[in-house]
Amino acid sequence: METTLAPVTIGVENIDWPRIELFRKRFATLWDNFKDLNLDSIHLSLERKKDGKYEGGAELPNEYRLKGLYVDFRHFYLKDNNPSNINGFANYLSSLTDSTEYHNFIKREKRNLKSEFIESGWFQHKDKSFTTKQVLDVWFNAEIFHNDPKKIPVILDWMEILSTQTARSMLFMAVYDRILIVRNINWSANELSKTNLHLRMPKSQLTT
């Protein structure tokens, strides 16, 4: 892939190097975890019944193995001033340069945090489309990491139309699509150092 560089325009002493190194470290752990799943490709076989119920999905590792992936992904999802939150970190990188092209690159990557699989409009419940944010928020807080009493009824409502395999596949794809964006943001800053004050972006995507 051809790349171009965006010069960093703030002083080296003003860059939050610990934050950048933490992001890199957490991404390396996440990427190793993801590769360990040995998913050469993801095949999805889904069906929407006439009654609005969904069946099928992807053949995925067991729920305990996937939870390990979600634990490492969670750093990039959590807010509350988490330094590795993908939105916050992408915005931080964008603040390091005056390059309009780089700012546009970051905006594109952030738009792609919305999983096309989830948000194509194909998944509908009560005449509303599911959203990536909704799927992550509800499943993480009602089942994967917490038992939020406000979220549990939402899952029970969803499971009236989603098979277990479909629900697991939706959550995985929401995470997977975001992992790819985390990878792209990490790549962009991967060569940034005190002696190399540049951020990378794909040359083929210089327009919005």
PDB file of C-alpha atoms in Angstrom:
ATOM      1  CA  MET A   1       0.000   0.000   0.000  1.00  0.00           C
ATOM      2  CA  GLU A   2       1.317   3.419  -0.951  1.00  0.00           C
ATOM      3  CA  THR A   3       1.471   5.821   1.953  1.00  0.00           C
ATOM      4  CA  THR A   4       1.982   9.511   2.514  1.00  0.00           C
ATOM      5  CA  LEU A   5       3.154  11.325   5.607  1.00  0.00           C
ATOM      6  CA  ALA A   6       1.562  14.075   7.657  1.00  0.00           C
ATOM      7  CA  PRO A   7       4.081  16.146   9.636  1.00  0.00           C
ATOM      8  CA  VAL A   8       3.468  16.588  13.335  1.00  0.00           C
ATOM      9  CA  THR A   9       3.179  20.292  14.049  1.00  0.00           C
ATOM     10  CA  ILE A  10       3.423  20.422  17.839  1.00  0.00           C
ATOM     11  CA  GLY A  11       6.617  20.256  19.845  1.00  0.00           C
ATOM     12  CA  VAL A  12       8.019  16.842  20.677  1.00  0.00           C
ATOM     13  CA  GLU A  13       7.926  17.734  24.372  1.00  0.00           C
ATOM     14  CA  ASN A  14       4.168  18.318  24.172  1.00  0.00           C
ATOM     15  CA  ILE A  15       3.308  14.893  22.768  1.00  0.00           C
ATOM     16  CA  ASP A  16       1.768  12.403  25.191  1.00  0.00           C
ATOM     17  CA  TRP A  17       4.243   9.604  24.540  1.00  0.00           C
ATOM     18  CA  PRO A  18       3.037   7.371  27.410  1.00  0.00           C
ATOM     19  CA  ARG A  19      -0.477   7.439  25.925  1.00  0.00           C
ATOM     20  CA  ILE A  20       0.829   6.480  22.494  1.00  0.00           C
ATOM     21  CA  GLU A  21       2.947   3.654  23.888  1.00  0.00           C
ATOM     22  CA  LEU A  22       0.023   2.347  25.936  1.00  0.00           C
ATOM     23  CA  PHE A  23      -2.177   2.289  22.832  1.00  0.00           C
ATOM     24  CA  ARG A  24       0.503   0.393  20.891  1.00  0.00           C
ATOM     25  CA  LYS A  25       0.972  -2.120  23.690  1.00  0.00           C
ATOM     26  CA  ARG A  26      -2.733  -2.756  24.069  1.00  0.00           C
ATOM     27  CA  PHE A  27      -3.188  -3.089  20.321  1.00  0.00           C
ATOM     28  CA  ALA A  28      -0.335  -5.637  20.095  1.00  0.00           C
ATOM     29  CA  THR A  29      -2.049  -7.730  22.763  1.00  0.00           C
ATOM     30  CA  LEU A  30      -5.420  -7.434  21.047  1.00  0.00           C
ATOM     31  CA  TRP A  31      -4.022  -8.317  17.619  1.00  0.00           C
ATOM     32  CA  ASP A  32      -2.141 -11.359  18.964  1.00  0.00           C
ATOM     33  CA  ASN A  33      -5.362 -12.478  20.648  1.00  0.00           C
ATOM     34  CA  PHE A  34      -7.342 -12.036  17.449  1.00  0.00           C
ATOM     35  CA  LYS A  35      -4.783 -13.916  15.316  1.00  0.00           C
ATOM     36  CA  ASP A  36      -4.828 -16.748  17.839  1.00  0.00           C
ATOM     37  CA  LEU A  37      -8.475 -17.366  16.928  1.00  0.00           C
ATOM     38  CA  ASN A  38      -7.183 -18.751  13.597  1.00  0.00           C
ATOM     39  CA  LEU A  39     -10.077 -17.320  11.629  1.00  0.00           C
ATOM     40  CA  ASP A  40      -8.680 -17.387   8.110  1.00  0.00           C
ATOM     41  CA  SER A  41     -11.992 -16.041   6.850  1.00  0.00           C
ATOM     42  CA  ILE A  42     -15.406 -15.364   8.311  1.00  0.00           C
ATOM     43  CA  HIS A  43     -18.326 -17.051   6.583  1.00  0.00           C
ATOM     44  CA  LEU A  44     -21.784 -15.805   7.467  1.00  0.00           C
ATOM     45  CA  SER A  45     -24.943 -17.720   6.638  1.00  0.00           C
ATOM     46  CA  LEU A  46     -28.026 -15.856   7.812  1.00  0.00           C
ATOM     47  CA  GLU A  47     -31.724 -16.083   7.174  1.00  0.00           C
ATOM     48  CA  ARG A  48     -34.567 -13.727   8.024  1.00  0.00           C
ATOM     49  CA  LYS A  49     -37.848 -15.584   8.407  1.00  0.00           C
ATOM     50  CA  LYS A  50     -41.232 -14.269   7.324  1.00  0.00           C
ATOM     51  CA  ASP A  51     -42.113 -13.694  10.959  1.00  0.00           C
ATOM     52  CA  GLY A  52     -39.111 -11.357  11.331  1.00  0.00           C
ATOM     53  CA  LYS A  53     -36.931 -13.810  13.240  1.00  0.00           C
ATOM     54  CA  TYR A  54     -33.275 -14.350  12.362  1.00  0.00           C
ATOM     55  CA  GLU A  55     -31.352 -17.605  12.237  1.00  0.00           C
ATOM     56  CA  GLY A  56     -27.796 -18.612  11.413  1.00  0.00           C
ATOM     57  CA  GLY A  57     -24.554 -16.698  11.563  1.00  0.00           C
ATOM     58  CA  ALA A  58     -20.864 -17.517  11.624  1.00  0.00           C
ATOM     59  CA  GLU A  59     -19.051 -20.541  12.984  1.00  0.00           C
ATOM     60  CA  LEU A  60     -17.154 -18.966  15.867  1.00  0.00           C
ATOM     61  CA  PRO A  61     -14.953 -20.152  18.747  1.00  0.00           C
ATOM     62  CA  ASN A  62     -16.728 -20.886  22.008  1.00  0.00           C
ATOM     63  CA  GLU A  63     -18.059 -18.053  24.144  1.00  0.00           C
ATOM     64  CA  TYR A  64     -15.260 -18.338  26.713  1.00  0.00           C
ATOM     65  CA  ARG A  65     -12.552 -17.922  24.105  1.00  0.00           C
ATOM     66  CA  LEU A  66     -14.371 -14.977  22.551  1.00  0.00           C
ATOM     67  CA  LYS A  67     -14.705 -13.328  25.947  1.00  0.00           C
ATOM     68  CA  GLY A  68     -10.906 -13.254  26.106  1.00  0.00           C
ATOM     69  CA  LEU A  69     -10.908 -11.275  22.861  1.00  0.00           C
ATOM     70  CA  TYR A  70     -13.588  -8.940  24.151  1.00  0.00           C
ATOM     71  CA  VAL A  71     -11.578  -8.280  27.322  1.00  0.00           C
ATOM     72  CA  ASP A  72      -8.632  -7.043  25.256  1.00  0.00           C
ATOM     73  CA  PHE A  73     -10.907  -5.089  22.920  1.00  0.00           C
ATOM     74  CA  ARG A  74     -12.643  -3.389  25.813  1.00  0.00           C
ATOM     75  CA  HIS A  75      -9.752  -0.942  26.317  1.00  0.00           C
ATOM     76  CA  PHE A  76     -10.597   0.636  22.965  1.00  0.00           C
ATOM     77  CA  TYR A  77     -14.330   0.726  23.647  1.00  0.00           C
ATOM     78  CA  LEU A  78     -14.550   2.037  27.210  1.00  0.00           C
ATOM     79  CA  LYS A  79     -14.988   5.743  27.760  1.00  0.00           C
ATOM     80  CA  ASP A  80     -14.606   7.490  31.117  1.00  0.00           C
ATOM     81  CA  ASN A  81     -11.411   9.194  29.912  1.00  0.00           C
ATOM     82  CA  ASN A  82      -9.817   5.876  28.967  1.00  0.00           C
ATOM     83  CA  PRO A  83      -6.610   6.885  27.116  1.00  0.00           C
ATOM     84  CA  SER A  84      -7.034   4.051  24.592  1.00  0.00           C
ATOM     85  CA  ASN A  85     -10.639   4.741  23.647  1.00  0.00           C
ATOM     86  CA  ILE A  86     -10.500   4.570  19.856  1.00  0.00           C
ATOM     87  CA  ASN A  87     -12.505   7.745  19.249  1.00  0.00           C
ATOM     88  CA  GLY A  88     -10.490   9.733  21.757  1.00  0.00           C
ATOM     89  CA  PHE A  89      -7.140   8.411  20.583  1.00  0.00           C
ATOM     90  CA  ALA A  90      -7.961   9.040  16.913  1.00  0.00           C
ATOM     91  CA  ASN A  91      -8.934  12.604  17.806  1.00  0.00           C
ATOM     92  CA  TYR A  92      -5.687  12.994  19.724  1.00  0.00           C
ATOM     93  CA  LEU A  93      -3.603  11.917  16.741  1.00  0.00           C
ATOM     94  CA  SER A  94      -5.547  14.315  14.540  1.00  0.00           C
ATOM     95  CA  SER A  95      -4.685  17.147  16.945  1.00  0.00           C
ATOM     96  CA  LEU A  96      -0.961  16.556  16.421  1.00  0.00           C
ATOM     97  CA  THR A  97      -0.953  17.809  12.832  1.00  0.00           C
ATOM     98  CA  ASP A  98      -2.358  20.632  10.748  1.00  0.00           C
ATOM     99  CA  SER A  99      -2.714  18.326   7.739  1.00  0.00           C
ATOM    100  CA  THR A 100      -6.240  18.541   6.313  1.00  0.00           C
ATOM    101  CA  GLU A 101      -5.649  15.268   4.482  1.00  0.00           C
ATOM    102  CA  TYR A 102      -4.806  13.530   7.756  1.00  0.00           C
ATOM    103  CA  HIS A 103      -7.846  15.022   9.456  1.00  0.00           C
ATOM    104  CA  ASN A 104      -9.996  13.626   6.632  1.00  0.00           C
ATOM    105  CA  PHE A 105      -8.334  10.226   7.008  1.00  0.00           C
ATOM    106  CA  ILE A 106      -9.211  10.167  10.705  1.00  0.00           C
ATOM    107  CA  LYS A 107     -12.805  11.240   9.989  1.00  0.00           C
ATOM    108  CA  ARG A 108     -13.162   8.373   7.509  1.00  0.00           C
ATOM    109  CA  GLU A 109     -11.809   5.830   9.944  1.00  0.00           C
ATOM    110  CA  LYS A 110     -14.170   7.048  12.658  1.00  0.00           C
ATOM    111  CA  ARG A 111     -17.143   6.771  10.304  1.00  0.00           C
ATOM    112  CA  ASN A 112     -16.148   3.172   9.680  1.00  0.00           C
ATOM    113  CA  LEU A 113     -16.502   2.372  13.367  1.00  0.00           C
ATOM    114  CA  LYS A 114     -20.106   1.725  12.405  1.00  0.00           C
ATOM    115  CA  SER A 115     -20.172  -1.914  11.341  1.00  0.00           C
ATOM    116  CA  GLU A 116     -21.584  -2.255   7.835  1.00  0.00           C
ATOM    117  CA  PHE A 117     -22.755  -5.737   8.787  1.00  0.00           C
ATOM    118  CA  ILE A 118     -24.834  -4.405  11.677  1.00  0.00           C
ATOM    119  CA  GLU A 119     -25.996  -1.153  10.122  1.00  0.00           C
ATOM    120  CA  SER A 120     -26.909  -2.231   6.601  1.00  0.00           C
ATOM    121  CA  GLY A 121     -30.579  -2.014   7.566  1.00  0.00           C
ATOM    122  CA  TRP A 122     -31.102  -5.757   7.190  1.00  0.00           C
ATOM    123  CA  PHE A 123     -31.344  -6.321  10.936  1.00  0.00           C
ATOM    124  CA  GLN A 124     -34.623  -4.830  12.101  1.00  0.00           C
ATOM    125  CA  HIS A 125     -36.519  -4.999  15.375  1.00  0.00           C
ATOM    126  CA  LYS A 126     -39.811  -3.212  15.915  1.00  0.00           C
ATOM    127  CA  ASP A 127     -39.263  -1.206  12.724  1.00  0.00           C
ATOM    128  CA  LYS A 128     -35.870   0.066  13.882  1.00  0.00           C
ATOM    129  CA  SER A 129     -32.407  -0.890  12.665  1.00  0.00           C
ATOM    130  CA  PHE A 130     -29.777  -2.126  15.074  1.00  0.00           C
ATOM    131  CA  THR A 131     -26.677   0.029  15.561  1.00  0.00           C
ATOM    132  CA  THR A 132     -23.111  -1.013  16.323  1.00  0.00           C
ATOM    133  CA  LYS A 133     -23.012   1.124  19.451  1.00  0.00           C
ATOM    134  CA  GLN A 134     -26.267  -0.380  20.671  1.00  0.00           C
ATOM    135  CA  VAL A 135     -25.137  -3.971  20.125  1.00  0.00           C
ATOM    136  CA  LEU A 136     -21.844  -3.427  21.959  1.00  0.00           C
ATOM    137  CA  ASP A 137     -23.385  -1.457  24.800  1.00  0.00           C
ATOM    138  CA  VAL A 138     -26.214  -3.873  25.498  1.00  0.00           C
ATOM    139  CA  TRP A 139     -24.274  -7.119  25.231  1.00  0.00           C
ATOM    140  CA  PHE A 140     -21.209  -5.910  27.109  1.00  0.00           C
ATOM    141  CA  ASN A 141     -23.230  -4.404  29.939  1.00  0.00           C
ATOM    142  CA  ALA A 142     -25.991  -6.989  30.227  1.00  0.00           C
ATOM    143  CA  GLU A 143     -24.093 -10.230  29.764  1.00  0.00           C
ATOM    144  CA  ILE A 144     -20.408 -10.232  28.802  1.00  0.00           C
ATOM    145  CA  PHE A 145     -18.995  -8.022  31.577  1.00  0.00           C
ATOM    146  CA  HIS A 146     -21.919  -6.878  33.720  1.00  0.00           C
ATOM    147  CA  ASN A 147     -25.506  -7.702  34.612  1.00  0.00           C
ATOM    148  CA  ASP A 148     -26.985  -4.253  34.235  1.00  0.00           C
ATOM    149  CA  PRO A 149     -30.681  -4.595  35.205  1.00  0.00           C
ATOM    150  CA  LYS A 150     -31.564  -1.862  32.711  1.00  0.00           C
ATOM    151  CA  LYS A 151     -29.939  -3.725  29.814  1.00  0.00           C
ATOM    152  CA  ILE A 152     -31.088  -7.277  30.549  1.00  0.00           C
ATOM    153  CA  PRO A 153     -34.703  -6.656  29.437  1.00  0.00           C
ATOM    154  CA  VAL A 154     -33.368  -5.332  26.139  1.00  0.00           C
ATOM    155  CA  ILE A 155     -31.493  -8.583  25.492  1.00  0.00           C
ATOM    156  CA  LEU A 156     -34.540 -10.649  26.420  1.00  0.00           C
ATOM    157  CA  ASP A 157     -36.564  -8.586  23.968  1.00  0.00           C
ATOM    158  CA  TRP A 158     -33.959  -9.025  21.206  1.00  0.00           C
ATOM    159  CA  MET A 159     -33.740 -12.767  21.772  1.00  0.00           C
ATOM    160  CA  GLU A 160     -37.382 -13.081  20.778  1.00  0.00           C
ATOM    161  CA  ILE A 161     -36.230 -12.542  17.178  1.00  0.00           C
ATOM    162  CA  LEU A 162     -32.522 -13.480  17.258  1.00  0.00           C
ATOM    163  CA  SER A 163     -31.235 -17.021  17.484  1.00  0.00           C
ATOM    164  CA  THR A 164     -28.287 -17.508  19.850  1.00  0.00           C
ATOM    165  CA  GLN A 165     -25.943 -17.981  16.883  1.00  0.00           C
ATOM    166  CA  THR A 166     -27.215 -14.817  15.210  1.00  0.00           C
ATOM    167  CA  ALA A 167     -26.802 -12.759  18.375  1.00  0.00           C
ATOM    168  CA  ARG A 168     -23.266 -14.071  18.960  1.00  0.00           C
ATOM    169  CA  SER A 169     -22.376 -13.328  15.335  1.00  0.00           C
ATOM    170  CA  MET A 170     -23.720  -9.780  15.541  1.00  0.00           C
ATOM    171  CA  LEU A 171     -21.628  -9.044  18.631  1.00  0.00           C
ATOM    172  CA  PHE A 172     -18.525 -10.600  17.105  1.00  0.00           C
ATOM    173  CA  MET A 173     -18.882  -8.649  13.863  1.00  0.00           C
ATOM    174  CA  ALA A 174     -19.410  -5.394  15.771  1.00  0.00           C
ATOM    175  CA  VAL A 175     -16.126  -6.061  17.583  1.00  0.00           C
ATOM    176  CA  TYR A 176     -14.309  -7.381  14.508  1.00  0.00           C
ATOM    177  CA  ASP A 177     -15.136  -4.362  12.352  1.00  0.00           C
ATOM    178  CA  ARG A 178     -13.912  -2.030  15.099  1.00  0.00           C
ATOM    179  CA  ILE A 179     -10.725  -4.039  15.589  1.00  0.00           C
ATOM    180  CA  LEU A 180      -9.868  -3.335  11.942  1.00  0.00           C
ATOM    181  CA  ILE A 181     -10.206   0.398  12.587  1.00  0.00           C
ATOM    182  CA  VAL A 182      -8.063   0.117  15.724  1.00  0.00           C
ATOM    183  CA  ARG A 183      -5.476  -1.644  13.540  1.00  0.00           C
ATOM    184  CA  ASN A 184      -5.558   1.190  10.992  1.00  0.00           C
ATOM    185  CA  ILE A 185      -5.162   3.886  13.640  1.00  0.00           C
ATOM    186  CA  ASN A 186      -2.286   1.991  15.248  1.00  0.00           C
ATOM    187  CA  TRP A 187      -0.594   1.640  11.842  1.00  0.00           C
ATOM    188  CA  SER A 188      -0.948   5.367  11.302  1.00  0.00           C
ATOM    189  CA  ALA A 189       1.052   6.161  14.441  1.00  0.00           C
ATOM    190  CA  ASN A 190       3.256   3.093  14.473  1.00  0.00           C
ATOM    191  CA  GLU A 191       6.405   4.848  13.243  1.00  0.00           C
ATOM    192  CA  LEU A 192       5.866   8.048  15.205  1.00  0.00           C
ATOM    193  CA  SER A 193       8.828   8.726  17.475  1.00  0.00           C
ATOM    194  CA  LYS A 194      10.866  11.577  18.909  1.00  0.00           C
ATOM    195  CA  THR A 195      13.124  11.389  15.863  1.00  0.00           C
ATOM    196  CA  ASN A 196      10.355  10.723  13.314  1.00  0.00           C
ATOM    197  CA  LEU A 197       7.588  13.261  13.787  1.00  0.00           C
ATOM    198  CA  HIS A 198       5.247  12.034  11.069  1.00  0.00           C
ATOM    199  CA  LEU A 199       1.924  10.223  10.923  1.00  0.00           C
ATOM    200  CA  ARG A 200       1.053   7.837   8.105  1.00  0.00           C
ATOM    201  CA  MET A 201      -2.045   7.593   5.923  1.00  0.00           C
ATOM    202  CA  PRO A 202      -2.908   5.671   2.746  1.00  0.00           C
ATOM    203  CA  LYS A 203      -1.999   7.661  -0.346  1.00  0.00           C
ATOM    204  CA  SER A 204      -4.993   6.338  -2.237  1.00  0.00           C
ATOM    205  CA  GLN A 205      -7.469   7.875   0.243  1.00  0.00           C
ATOM    206  CA  LEU A 206      -6.531  11.527   0.328  1.00  0.00           C
ATOM    207  CA  THR A 207     -10.002  12.776  -0.530  1.00  0.00           C
ATOM    208  CA  THR A 208     -13.096  12.549   1.665  1.00  0.00           C
TER     209      THR A 208
END
